[in-house]
Coordinates of C-alpha atoms in Angstrom, one line a residue:
M30 CA 1.0 -41.9 -17.4
S31 CA 4.3 -40.0 -17.7
A32 CA 4.3 -39.3 -14.0
L33 CA 3.8 -43.0 -13.2
N34 CA 6.3 -45.3 -14.8
P35 CA 8.5 -44.3 -17.8
E36 CA 9.0 -48.0 -18.6
L37 CA 5.3 -48.5 -19.1
R38 CA 5.1 -45.4 -21.2
R39 CA 7.9 -46.7 -23.4
R40 CA 6.2 -50.1 -23.8
V41 CA 2.9 -48.5 -24.8
I42 CA 4.6 -46.3 -27.4
T43 CA 6.6 -49.3 -28.7
I44 CA 3.5 -51.5 -29.1
Y45 CA 1.6 -48.7 -30.7
K46 CA 4.4 -48.2 -33.3
E47 CA 4.6 -51.9 -33.9
L48 CA 0.8 -52.1 -34.5
L49 CA 1.0 -49.1 -36.9
F50 CA 3.7 -50.9 -38.8
L51 CA 1.7 -54.1 -39.1
G52 CA -1.4 -52.1 -40.1
R53 CA 0.3 -51.1 -43.4
E54 CA -0.6 -54.6 -44.8
Y55 CA -4.0 -54.9 -43.1
P56 CA -6.5 -56.5 -45.6
L57 CA -9.0 -53.6 -45.2
G58 CA -6.3 -51.1 -45.7
Y59 CA -4.2 -48.7 -43.6
D60 CA -6.9 -46.0 -43.8
Y61 CA -9.3 -48.5 -42.0
F62 CA -6.7 -49.7 -39.5
R63 CA -5.0 -46.5 -38.3
P64 CA -8.1 -44.6 -37.0
R65 CA -9.3 -47.6 -35.1
L66 CA -6.0 -48.2 -33.5
H67 CA -5.7 -44.6 -32.6
R68 CA -9.2 -44.6 -31.1
A69 CA -8.4 -47.8 -29.1
F70 CA -5.3 -46.2 -27.6
S71 CA -6.9 -42.8 -27.0
A72 CA -9.8 -44.5 -25.1
N73 CA -7.2 -45.8 -22.6
A74 CA -5.0 -42.6 -22.5
G75 CA -6.4 -41.6 -19.1
L76 CA -5.4 -44.8 -17.3
R77 CA -3.2 -44.3 -14.3
D78 CA -3.3 -47.7 -12.6
E79 CA -0.2 -49.6 -13.5
E80 CA -2.1 -52.9 -13.5
A81 CA -4.7 -51.6 -15.9
I82 CA -2.0 -50.3 -18.2
E83 CA -0.2 -53.6 -18.1
K84 CA -3.4 -55.4 -18.9
G85 CA -3.8 -53.0 -21.9
I86 CA -0.3 -53.8 -23.1
Q87 CA -1.0 -57.5 -22.9
R88 CA -4.2 -57.1 -24.9
A89 CA -2.2 -55.1 -27.5
E90 CA 0.4 -57.9 -27.7
F91 CA -2.4 -60.4 -28.2
V92 CA -3.8 -58.3 -31.1
K93 CA -0.3 -58.0 -32.6
K94 CA 0.0 -61.8 -32.6
E95 CA -3.4 -62.2 -34.2
I96 CA -2.6 -59.8 -36.9
E97 CA 0.7 -61.6 -37.6
A98 CA -1.1 -64.9 -37.7
L99 CA -3.5 -63.4 -40.2
Y100 CA -0.6 -62.3 -42.4
Y101 CA 1.1 -65.7 -42.3
L102 CA -2.2 -67.4 -43.2
K103 CA -2.7 -65.0 -46.1
R104 CA 0.8 -65.6 -47.4
Y105 CA 0.4 -69.4 -47.0
R106 CA -2.8 -69.4 -48.9
T107 CA -1.3 -67.3 -51.7
L108 CA 1.7 -69.6 -52.0
R109 CA -0.5 -72.7 -51.9
K110 CA -2.7 -71.4 -54.8
R111 CA 0.4 -70.5 -56.7
Y112 CA 2.3 -73.8 -56.4
V113 CA -0.2 -76.6 -55.5
P114 CA -2.2 -77.7 -58.5
G115 CA -6.0 -77.8 -57.8
A116 CA -5.7 -76.0 -54.5

């Protein structure tokens, strides 16, 4: 990938770091999240086609949004239990 497009490489590394950061609060724990994330990115490490790399980046962005939604839902449920009687 380094010989292809440095911009794509930067985007892949950035999304990987963002997902690692989000994984710290994953419900099953960081020790569960990190190896699976690493395996998913390693499986696509050999990609050379820019369209395939772009598709992988889009999928990673989708996963990032899903994880963020999971965290917001968890926080909402916690606050609701804390402040709404009978919830």
